[in-house]
Coordinates of C-alpha atoms in Angstrom, one line a residue:
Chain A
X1 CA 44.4 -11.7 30.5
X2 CA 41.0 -10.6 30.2
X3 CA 37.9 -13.1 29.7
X4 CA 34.7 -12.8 27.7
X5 CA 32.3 -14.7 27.3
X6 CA 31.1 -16.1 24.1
X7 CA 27.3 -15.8 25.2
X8 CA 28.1 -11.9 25.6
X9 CA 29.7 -12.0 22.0
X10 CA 26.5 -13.7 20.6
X11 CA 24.0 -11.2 22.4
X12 CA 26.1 -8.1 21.4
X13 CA 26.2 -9.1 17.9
X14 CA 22.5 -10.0 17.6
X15 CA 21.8 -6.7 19.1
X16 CA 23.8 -4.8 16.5
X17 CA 22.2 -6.3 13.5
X18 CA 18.8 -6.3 15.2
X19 CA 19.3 -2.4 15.6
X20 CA 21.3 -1.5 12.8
X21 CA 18.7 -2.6 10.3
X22 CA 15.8 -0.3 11.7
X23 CA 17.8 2.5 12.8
X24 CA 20.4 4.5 10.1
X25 CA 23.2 6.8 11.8
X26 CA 22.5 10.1 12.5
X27 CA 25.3 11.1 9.9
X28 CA 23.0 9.2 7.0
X29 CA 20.3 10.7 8.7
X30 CA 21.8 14.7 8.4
X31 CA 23.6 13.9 5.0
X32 CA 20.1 13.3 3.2
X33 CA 18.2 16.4 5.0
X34 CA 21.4 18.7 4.0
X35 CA 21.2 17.5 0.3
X36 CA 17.6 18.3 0.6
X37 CA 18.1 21.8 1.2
X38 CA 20.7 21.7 -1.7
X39 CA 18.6 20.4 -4.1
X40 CA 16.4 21.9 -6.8
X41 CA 14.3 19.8 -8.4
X42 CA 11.3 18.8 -7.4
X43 CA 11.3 15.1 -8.2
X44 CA 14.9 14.7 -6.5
X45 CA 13.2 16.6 -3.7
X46 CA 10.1 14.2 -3.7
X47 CA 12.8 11.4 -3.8
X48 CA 14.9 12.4 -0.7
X49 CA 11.7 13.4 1.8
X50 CA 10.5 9.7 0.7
X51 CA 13.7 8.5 1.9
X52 CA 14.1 10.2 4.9
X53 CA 10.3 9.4 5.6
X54 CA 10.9 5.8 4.9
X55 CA 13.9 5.9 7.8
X56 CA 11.6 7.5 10.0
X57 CA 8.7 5.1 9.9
X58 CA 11.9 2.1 10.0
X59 CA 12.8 3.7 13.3
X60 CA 9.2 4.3 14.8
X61 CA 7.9 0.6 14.0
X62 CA 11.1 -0.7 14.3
X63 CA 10.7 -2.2 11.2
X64 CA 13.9 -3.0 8.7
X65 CA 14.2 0.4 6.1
X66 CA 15.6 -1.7 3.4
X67 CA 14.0 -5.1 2.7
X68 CA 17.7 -5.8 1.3
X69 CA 19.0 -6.6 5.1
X70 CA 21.9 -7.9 3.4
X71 CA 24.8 -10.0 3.6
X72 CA 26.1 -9.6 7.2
X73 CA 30.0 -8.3 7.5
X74 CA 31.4 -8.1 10.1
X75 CA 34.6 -6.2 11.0
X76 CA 36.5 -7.7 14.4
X77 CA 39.2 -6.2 16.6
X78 CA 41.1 -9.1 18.6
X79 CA 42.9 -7.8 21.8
X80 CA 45.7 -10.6 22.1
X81 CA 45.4 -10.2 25.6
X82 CA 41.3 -11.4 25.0
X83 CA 40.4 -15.3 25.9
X84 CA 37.0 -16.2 24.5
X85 CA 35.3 -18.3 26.7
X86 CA 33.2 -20.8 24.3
X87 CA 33.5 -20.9 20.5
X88 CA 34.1 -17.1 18.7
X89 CA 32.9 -18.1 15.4
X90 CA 29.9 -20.0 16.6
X91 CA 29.0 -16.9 18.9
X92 CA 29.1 -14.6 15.7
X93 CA 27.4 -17.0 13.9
X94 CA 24.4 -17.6 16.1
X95 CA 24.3 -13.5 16.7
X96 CA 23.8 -13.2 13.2
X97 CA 21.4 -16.3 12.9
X98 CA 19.3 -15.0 16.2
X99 CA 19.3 -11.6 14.9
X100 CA 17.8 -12.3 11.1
X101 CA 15.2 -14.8 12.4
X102 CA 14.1 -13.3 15.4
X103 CA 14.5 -9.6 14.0
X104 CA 12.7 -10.1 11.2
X105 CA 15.0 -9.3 8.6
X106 CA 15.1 -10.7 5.5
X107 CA 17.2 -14.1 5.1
X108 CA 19.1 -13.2 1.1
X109 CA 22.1 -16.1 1.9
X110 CA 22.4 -18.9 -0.9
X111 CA 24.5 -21.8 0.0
X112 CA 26.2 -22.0 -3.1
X113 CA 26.6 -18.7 -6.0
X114 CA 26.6 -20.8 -9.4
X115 CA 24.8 -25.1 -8.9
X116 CA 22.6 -25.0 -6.2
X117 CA 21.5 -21.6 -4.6
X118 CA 19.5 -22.6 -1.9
X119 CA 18.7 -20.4 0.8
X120 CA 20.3 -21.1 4.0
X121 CA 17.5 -19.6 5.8
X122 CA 19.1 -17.9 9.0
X123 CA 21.3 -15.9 6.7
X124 CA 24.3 -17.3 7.4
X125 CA 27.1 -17.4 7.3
X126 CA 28.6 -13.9 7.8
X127 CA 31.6 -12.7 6.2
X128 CA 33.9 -12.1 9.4
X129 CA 37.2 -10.3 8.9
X130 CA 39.2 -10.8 11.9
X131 CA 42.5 -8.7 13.1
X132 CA 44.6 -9.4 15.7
X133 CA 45.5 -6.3 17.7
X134 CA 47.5 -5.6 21.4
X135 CA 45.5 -4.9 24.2
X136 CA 42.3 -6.1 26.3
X137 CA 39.7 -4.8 24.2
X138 CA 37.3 -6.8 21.5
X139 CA 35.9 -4.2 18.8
X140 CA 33.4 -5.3 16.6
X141 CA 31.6 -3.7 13.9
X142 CA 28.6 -5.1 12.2
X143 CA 27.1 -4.1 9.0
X144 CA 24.6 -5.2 6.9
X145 CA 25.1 -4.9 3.2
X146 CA 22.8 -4.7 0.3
X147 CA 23.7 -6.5 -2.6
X148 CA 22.1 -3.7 -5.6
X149 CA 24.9 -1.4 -4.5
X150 CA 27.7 -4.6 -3.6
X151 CA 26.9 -5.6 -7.7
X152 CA 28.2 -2.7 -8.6
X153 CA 31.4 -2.5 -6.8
X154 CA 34.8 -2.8 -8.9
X155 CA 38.5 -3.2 -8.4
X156 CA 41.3 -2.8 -10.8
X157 CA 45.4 -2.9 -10.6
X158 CA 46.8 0.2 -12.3
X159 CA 50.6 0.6 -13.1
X160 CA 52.3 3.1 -11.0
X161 CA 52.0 5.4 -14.0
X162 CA 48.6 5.6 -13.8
X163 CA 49.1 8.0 -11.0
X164 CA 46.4 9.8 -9.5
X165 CA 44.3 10.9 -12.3
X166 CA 44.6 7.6 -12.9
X167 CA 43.3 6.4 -9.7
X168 CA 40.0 9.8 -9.7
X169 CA 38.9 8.0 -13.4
X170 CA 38.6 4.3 -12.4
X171 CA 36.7 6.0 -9.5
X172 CA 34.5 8.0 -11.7
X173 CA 33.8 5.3 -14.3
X174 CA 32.7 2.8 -11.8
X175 CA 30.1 5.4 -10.2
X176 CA 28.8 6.4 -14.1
X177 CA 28.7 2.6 -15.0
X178 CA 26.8 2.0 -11.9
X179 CA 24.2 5.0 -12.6
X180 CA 20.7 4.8 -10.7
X181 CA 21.3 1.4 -9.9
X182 CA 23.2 1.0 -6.7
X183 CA 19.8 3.0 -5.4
X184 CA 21.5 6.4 -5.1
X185 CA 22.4 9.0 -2.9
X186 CA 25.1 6.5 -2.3
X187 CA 28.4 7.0 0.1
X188 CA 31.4 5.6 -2.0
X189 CA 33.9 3.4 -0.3
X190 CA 37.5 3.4 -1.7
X191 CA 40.5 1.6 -1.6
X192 CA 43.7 1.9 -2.7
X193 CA 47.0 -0.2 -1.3
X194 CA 47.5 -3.3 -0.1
X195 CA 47.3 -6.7 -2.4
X196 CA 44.3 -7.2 -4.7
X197 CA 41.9 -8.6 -2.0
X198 CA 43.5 -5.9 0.6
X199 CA 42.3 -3.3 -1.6
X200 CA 39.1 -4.7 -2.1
X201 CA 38.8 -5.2 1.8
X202 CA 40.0 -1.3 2.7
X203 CA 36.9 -0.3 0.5
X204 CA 34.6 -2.1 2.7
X205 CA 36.2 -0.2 5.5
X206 CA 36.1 2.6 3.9
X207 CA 32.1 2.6 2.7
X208 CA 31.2 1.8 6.2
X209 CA 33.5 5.0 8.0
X210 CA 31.2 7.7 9.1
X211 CA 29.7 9.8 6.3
X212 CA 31.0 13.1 8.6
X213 CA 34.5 11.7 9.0
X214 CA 37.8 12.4 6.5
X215 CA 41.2 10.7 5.6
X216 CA 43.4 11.7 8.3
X217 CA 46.1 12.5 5.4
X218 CA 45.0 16.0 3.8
X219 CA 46.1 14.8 0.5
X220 CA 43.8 12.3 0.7
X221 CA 40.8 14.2 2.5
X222 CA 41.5 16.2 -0.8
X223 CA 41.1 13.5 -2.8
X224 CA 38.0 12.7 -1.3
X225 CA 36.0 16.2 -2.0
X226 CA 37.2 16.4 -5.2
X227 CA 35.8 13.1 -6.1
X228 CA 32.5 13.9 -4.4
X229 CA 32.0 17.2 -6.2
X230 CA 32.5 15.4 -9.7
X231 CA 30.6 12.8 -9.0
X232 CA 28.1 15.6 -7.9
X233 CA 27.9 17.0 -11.2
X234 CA 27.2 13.7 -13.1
X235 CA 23.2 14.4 -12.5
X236 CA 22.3 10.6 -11.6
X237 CA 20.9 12.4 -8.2
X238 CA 18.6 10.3 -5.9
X239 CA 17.4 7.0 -6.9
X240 CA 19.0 8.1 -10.4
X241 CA 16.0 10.3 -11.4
X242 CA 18.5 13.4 -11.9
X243 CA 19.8 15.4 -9.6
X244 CA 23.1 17.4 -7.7
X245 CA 22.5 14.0 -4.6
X246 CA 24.8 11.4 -6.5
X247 CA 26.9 10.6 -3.8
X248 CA 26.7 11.4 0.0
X249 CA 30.2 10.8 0.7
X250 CA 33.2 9.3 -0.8
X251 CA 35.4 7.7 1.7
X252 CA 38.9 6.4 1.0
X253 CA 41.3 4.0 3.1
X254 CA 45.1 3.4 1.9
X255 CA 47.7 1.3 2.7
X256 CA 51.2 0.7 1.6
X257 CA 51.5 -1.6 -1.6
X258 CA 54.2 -3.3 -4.3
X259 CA 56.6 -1.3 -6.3
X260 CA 54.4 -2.4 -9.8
X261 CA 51.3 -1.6 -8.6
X262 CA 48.1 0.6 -7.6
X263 CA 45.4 -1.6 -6.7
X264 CA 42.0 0.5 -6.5
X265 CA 39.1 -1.2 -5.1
X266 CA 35.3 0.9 -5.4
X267 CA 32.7 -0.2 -2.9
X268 CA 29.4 1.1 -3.5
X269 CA 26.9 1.6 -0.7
X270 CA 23.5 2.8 -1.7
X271 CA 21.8 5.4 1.1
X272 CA 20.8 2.3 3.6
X273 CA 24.6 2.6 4.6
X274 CA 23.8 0.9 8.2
X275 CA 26.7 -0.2 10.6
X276 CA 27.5 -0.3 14.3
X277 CA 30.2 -0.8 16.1
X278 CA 30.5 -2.0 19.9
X279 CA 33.9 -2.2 22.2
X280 CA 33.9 -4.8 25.0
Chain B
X1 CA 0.5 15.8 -9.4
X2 CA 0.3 11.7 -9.9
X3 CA -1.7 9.9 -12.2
X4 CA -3.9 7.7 -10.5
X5 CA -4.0 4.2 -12.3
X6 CA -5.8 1.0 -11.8
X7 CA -4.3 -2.6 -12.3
X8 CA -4.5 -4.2 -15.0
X9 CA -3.3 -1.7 -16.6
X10 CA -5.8 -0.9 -20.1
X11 CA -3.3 -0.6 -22.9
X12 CA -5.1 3.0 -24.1
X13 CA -3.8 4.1 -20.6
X14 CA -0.2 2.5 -21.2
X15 CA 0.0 4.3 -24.2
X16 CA -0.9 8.1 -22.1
X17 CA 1.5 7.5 -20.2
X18 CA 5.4 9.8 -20.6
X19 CA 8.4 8.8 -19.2
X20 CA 9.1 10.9 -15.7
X21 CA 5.2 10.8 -14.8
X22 CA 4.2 10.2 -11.3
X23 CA 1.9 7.4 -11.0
X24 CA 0.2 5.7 -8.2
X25 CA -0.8 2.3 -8.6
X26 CA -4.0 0.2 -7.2
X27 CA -5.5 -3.0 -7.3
X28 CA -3.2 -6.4 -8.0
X29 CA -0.1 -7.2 -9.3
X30 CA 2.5 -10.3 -9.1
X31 CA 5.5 -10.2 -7.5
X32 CA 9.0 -12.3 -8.9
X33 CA 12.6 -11.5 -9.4
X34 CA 15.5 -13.3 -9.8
X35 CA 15.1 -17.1 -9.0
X36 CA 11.0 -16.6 -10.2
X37 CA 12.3 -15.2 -13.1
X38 CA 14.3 -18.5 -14.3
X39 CA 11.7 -20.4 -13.6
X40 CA 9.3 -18.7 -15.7
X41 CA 12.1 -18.6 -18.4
X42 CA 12.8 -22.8 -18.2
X43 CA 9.1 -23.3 -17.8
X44 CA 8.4 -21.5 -20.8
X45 CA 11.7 -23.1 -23.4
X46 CA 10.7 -26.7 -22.1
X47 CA 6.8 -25.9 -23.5
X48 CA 5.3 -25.8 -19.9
X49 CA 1.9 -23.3 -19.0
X50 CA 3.5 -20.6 -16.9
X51 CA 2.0 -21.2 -13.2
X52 CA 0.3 -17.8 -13.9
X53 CA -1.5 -16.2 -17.0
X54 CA 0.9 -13.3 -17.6
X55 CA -1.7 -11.5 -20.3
X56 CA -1.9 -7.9 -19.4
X57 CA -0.8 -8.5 -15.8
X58 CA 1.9 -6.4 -13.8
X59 CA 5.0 -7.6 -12.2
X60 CA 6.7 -6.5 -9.3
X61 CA 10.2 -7.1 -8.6
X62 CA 10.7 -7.7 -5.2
X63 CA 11.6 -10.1 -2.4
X64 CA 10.7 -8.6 1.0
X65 CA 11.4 -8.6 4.7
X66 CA 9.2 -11.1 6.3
X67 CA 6.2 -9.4 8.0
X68 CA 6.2 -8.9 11.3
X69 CA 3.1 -10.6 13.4
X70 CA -0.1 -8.2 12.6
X71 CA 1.6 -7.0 9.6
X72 CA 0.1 -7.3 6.3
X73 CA 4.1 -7.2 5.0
X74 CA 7.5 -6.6 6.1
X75 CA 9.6 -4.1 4.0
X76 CA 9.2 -4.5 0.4
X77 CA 11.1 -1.9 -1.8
X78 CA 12.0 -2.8 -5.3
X79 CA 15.2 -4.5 -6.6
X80 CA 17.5 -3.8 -9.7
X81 CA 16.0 -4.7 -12.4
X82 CA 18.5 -5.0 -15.1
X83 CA 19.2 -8.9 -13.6
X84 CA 15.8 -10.2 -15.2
X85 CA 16.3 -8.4 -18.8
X86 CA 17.5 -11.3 -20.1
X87 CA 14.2 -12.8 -19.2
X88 CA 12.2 -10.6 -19.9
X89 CA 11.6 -9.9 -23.4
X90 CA 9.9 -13.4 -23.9
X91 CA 7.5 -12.3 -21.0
X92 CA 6.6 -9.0 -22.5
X93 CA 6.0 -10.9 -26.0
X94 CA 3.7 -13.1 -23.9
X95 CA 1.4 -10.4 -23.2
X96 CA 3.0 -9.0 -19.7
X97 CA 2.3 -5.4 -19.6
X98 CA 4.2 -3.3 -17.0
X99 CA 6.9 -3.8 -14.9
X100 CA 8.0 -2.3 -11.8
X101 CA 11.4 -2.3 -10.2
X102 CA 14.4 0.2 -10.1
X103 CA 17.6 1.3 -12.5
X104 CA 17.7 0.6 -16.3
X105 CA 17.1 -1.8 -18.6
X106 CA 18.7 -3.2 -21.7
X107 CA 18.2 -2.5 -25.3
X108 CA 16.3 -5.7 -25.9
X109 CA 13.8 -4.9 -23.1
X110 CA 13.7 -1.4 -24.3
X111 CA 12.5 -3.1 -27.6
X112 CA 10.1 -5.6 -26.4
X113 CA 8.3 -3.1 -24.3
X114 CA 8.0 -0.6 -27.4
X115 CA 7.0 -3.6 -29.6
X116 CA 3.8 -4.2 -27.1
X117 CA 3.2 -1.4 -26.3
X118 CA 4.1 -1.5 -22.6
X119 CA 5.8 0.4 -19.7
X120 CA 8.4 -0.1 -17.2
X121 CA 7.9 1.9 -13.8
X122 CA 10.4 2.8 -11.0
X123 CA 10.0 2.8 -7.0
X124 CA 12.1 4.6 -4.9
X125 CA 15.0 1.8 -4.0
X126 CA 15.1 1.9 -0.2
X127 CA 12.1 3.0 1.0
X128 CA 10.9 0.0 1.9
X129 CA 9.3 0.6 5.1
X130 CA 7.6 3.3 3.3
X131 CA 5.9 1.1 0.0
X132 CA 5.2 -1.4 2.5
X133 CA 2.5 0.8 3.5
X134 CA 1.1 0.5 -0.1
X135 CA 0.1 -3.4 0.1
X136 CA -2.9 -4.3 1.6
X137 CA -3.1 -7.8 0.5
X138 CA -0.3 -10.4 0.2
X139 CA -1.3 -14.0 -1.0
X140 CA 1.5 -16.7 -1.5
X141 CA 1.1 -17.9 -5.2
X142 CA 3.7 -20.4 -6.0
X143 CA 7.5 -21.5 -5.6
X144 CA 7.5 -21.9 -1.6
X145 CA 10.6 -22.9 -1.8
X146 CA 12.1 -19.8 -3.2
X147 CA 11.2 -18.3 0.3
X148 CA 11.6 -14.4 -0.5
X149 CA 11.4 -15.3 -3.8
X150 CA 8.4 -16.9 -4.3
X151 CA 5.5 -15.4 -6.3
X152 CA 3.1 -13.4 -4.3
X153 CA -0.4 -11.5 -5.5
X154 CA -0.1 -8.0 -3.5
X155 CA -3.3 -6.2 -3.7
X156 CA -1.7 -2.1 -3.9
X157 CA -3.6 0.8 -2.9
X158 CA -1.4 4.1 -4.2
X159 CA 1.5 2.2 -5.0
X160 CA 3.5 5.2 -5.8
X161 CA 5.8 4.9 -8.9
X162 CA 7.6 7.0 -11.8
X163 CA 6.9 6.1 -15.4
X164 CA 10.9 4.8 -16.6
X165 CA 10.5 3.5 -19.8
X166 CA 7.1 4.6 -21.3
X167 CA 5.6 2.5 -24.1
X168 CA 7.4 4.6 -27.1
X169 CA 10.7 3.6 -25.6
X170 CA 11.9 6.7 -23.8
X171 CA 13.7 6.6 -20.9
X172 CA 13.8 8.8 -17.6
X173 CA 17.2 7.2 -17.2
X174 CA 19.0 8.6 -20.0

């Protein structure tokens, strides 16, 4: 058995979020200066040195890049061998409240979505997906998501005969429907298994991997740069002004699923794709 | 090269002005979205003044990061716009005259902006910390309890923007 506190859980949490709004990952960071180079004209140019301007003054004034600082989600890894000592949720919680009052970030959380929508003001509560794994070790990731790329996120359950061309034109269609406004480059989470809500949940996982990682299955690493080179070719480009920068990254999680079913979930990220992770 | 503009806009200068033109924008604009928006709207059906005279003014589409001490604003990039087109056509008709915000519009606003001669410009979505460097003034105007969302008058210096939707209807997006 291994003990942790719940004040250690609350200070690492508000740290992440804290950081993780003023300071993109260095893969975001070298995605946008390579797409730079590959770029041709000049106002997708202009666009792309204003973003990666914009993330440099964010990190200098440690200041929030995005005045979207989201909705937090987080992503937790639950040793069984782990005891919390003090209340988990209320740690997360209070992270997430410390962080988006005392950091400065922008409180977007409504109480209810369709009567009252009223502002909770500490932007809580977080969305916390919770897994329970072996070992001694807690894992959390944090990530802050924007809601101009979360609106245009779809999932759909195809037959089994829909088969992978099936699968690469839901895909597609959901990145043309979505167009500049999901504020492009974006990094395209994807997938595909599970039940309808796992789906839906792998594509969060997914739009939140590394933009400089691949699908450890080759088929599916495939699948990945072929999508990313059509959706290359679609000319949205940065902040859907035209360009070859639709997409930084197309990122797709599967899991096993029913014998009637492929359940394909697309979660946009726009180029403010911020997450970090901590082990303790 | 970017056209320099002052706000409010003149309507001979709306009417210059092409869709994929660099523009940079100075002196004062209002800033509402979503929740402002529906305000505006209900105020509007139930025969209330707007708590603003809309007549040649700009609007903003934002809701930013609050400003940290000694700033004059926290991050303040624009939002989709799309989500106030149903609410905007009746604003435009009212004598609003440009718009700024990001990603396209519909039909109807598309319409209304041609009809009155207007324009719809674009800021970069997610450079926030960079526009931010654009306001030099932020006065709270009304709605305090929409927090973000409240209307604010920003005072821009070289705002910078792209002409989307210029006043004869064309559109950089398409």
């Amino acid at each position: 058995m291994r003990i942790i506190k719940a004040e250690d859980i609350k200070n690492a949490v508000k740290a992440m979020f804290m950081s993780l709004n003023c300071n993109i990952g260095d893969d975001i960071t070298n995605a946008l200066k390579k797409s730079l180079a590959n770029e041709e004209s000049d106002t997708a140019k202009a666009v792309l040195n204003q973003l990666i301007e914009n993330n440099e003054i964010a990190k200098r004034e440690q200041i929030p890049l995005c005045q979207d600082t989201g909705m937090a989600v987080l992503f937790v890894e639950y040793g069984d061998k782990v005891t919390i000592d003090g209340d988990f949720s209320e740690a997360i919680m209070q992270g997430v409240r410390e962080a988006y009052i005392d950091g400065y970030l922008r409180k977007s959380v409504v109480d209810d979505p369709v009567f009252d929508r009223r502002n909770t003001n500490d932007n809580t509560p977080a969305v916390v997906h919770t897994k329970i794994v072996s070992g001694e070790t807690l894992r959390i990731t944090a990530a802050s998501k924007g809601f101009g790329s979360e609106n245009m996120s779809k999932i759909k359950m195809l037959a089994p005969s829909a088969s992978v061309e099936g699968v690469e034109e839901f895909i597609l269609e959901t990145v043309r429907a979505a167009g500049p406004n999901p504020c492009p480059p974006i990094v395209v989470g994807v997938g595909i298994g599970g039940t309808f809500e796992q789906a839906a949940k792998l594509s969060k996982m997914a739009s939140i991997r590394s933009v400089d990682s691949k699908n450890a299955d080759e088929r599916y690493a495939d699948l990945e740069d072929r999508l990313l080179e059509k959706i290359n070719e679609m000319n949205i480009g940065p902040a859907g002004l035209k360009g070859k920068t639709t997409a930084l990254k197309v990122n797709i999680e599967y899991e096993p699923t029913h014998i009637a079913s492929i359940p394909v979930a697309v979660n946009i990220c726009c180029h403010a794709c911020r997450h970090q992770s901590i082990e303790m | 090269m970017s056209i320099k503009l002052s706000l409010p806009l003149k309507k001979e200068d709306i009417k210059k002005l092409k869709a994929g033109d660099s523009v940079t924008l100075t002196g004062e604009l209002y800033t509402a979205r979503d929740a402002a928006h529906k305000r505006f709207y209900e105020m509007v059906l139930s025969g209330e003044k707007l708590p603003i005279n809309i007549k040649n003014e700009t609007i903003y589409y934002v809701g930013p990061a609050p400003a940290k001490p000694g700033s004059v604003i926290g991050p303040c990039g624009p939002t989709s716009s799309y989500r106030m087109d149903k609410y905007t056509p009746m604003l435009l008709d009212m004598g609003l005259c440009a718009m700024i915000g990001k990603g396209e519009r519909s039909d109807e606003v598309i319409d209304a902006i041609k009809r009155n001669g207007a324009v719809y410009f674009a800021a970069i979505g997610g450079a926030a910390a960079l526009i931010s460097k654009s306001i030099v003034k932020d006065e709270y105007v009304c709605f305090e309890d929409l927090q973000t969302e409240s209307v604010h008058k920003y005072t821009v210096k070289d705002f910078p923007c792209i002409v989307a939707i210029d006043s004869f209807g064309n559109d950089v997006y398409k």
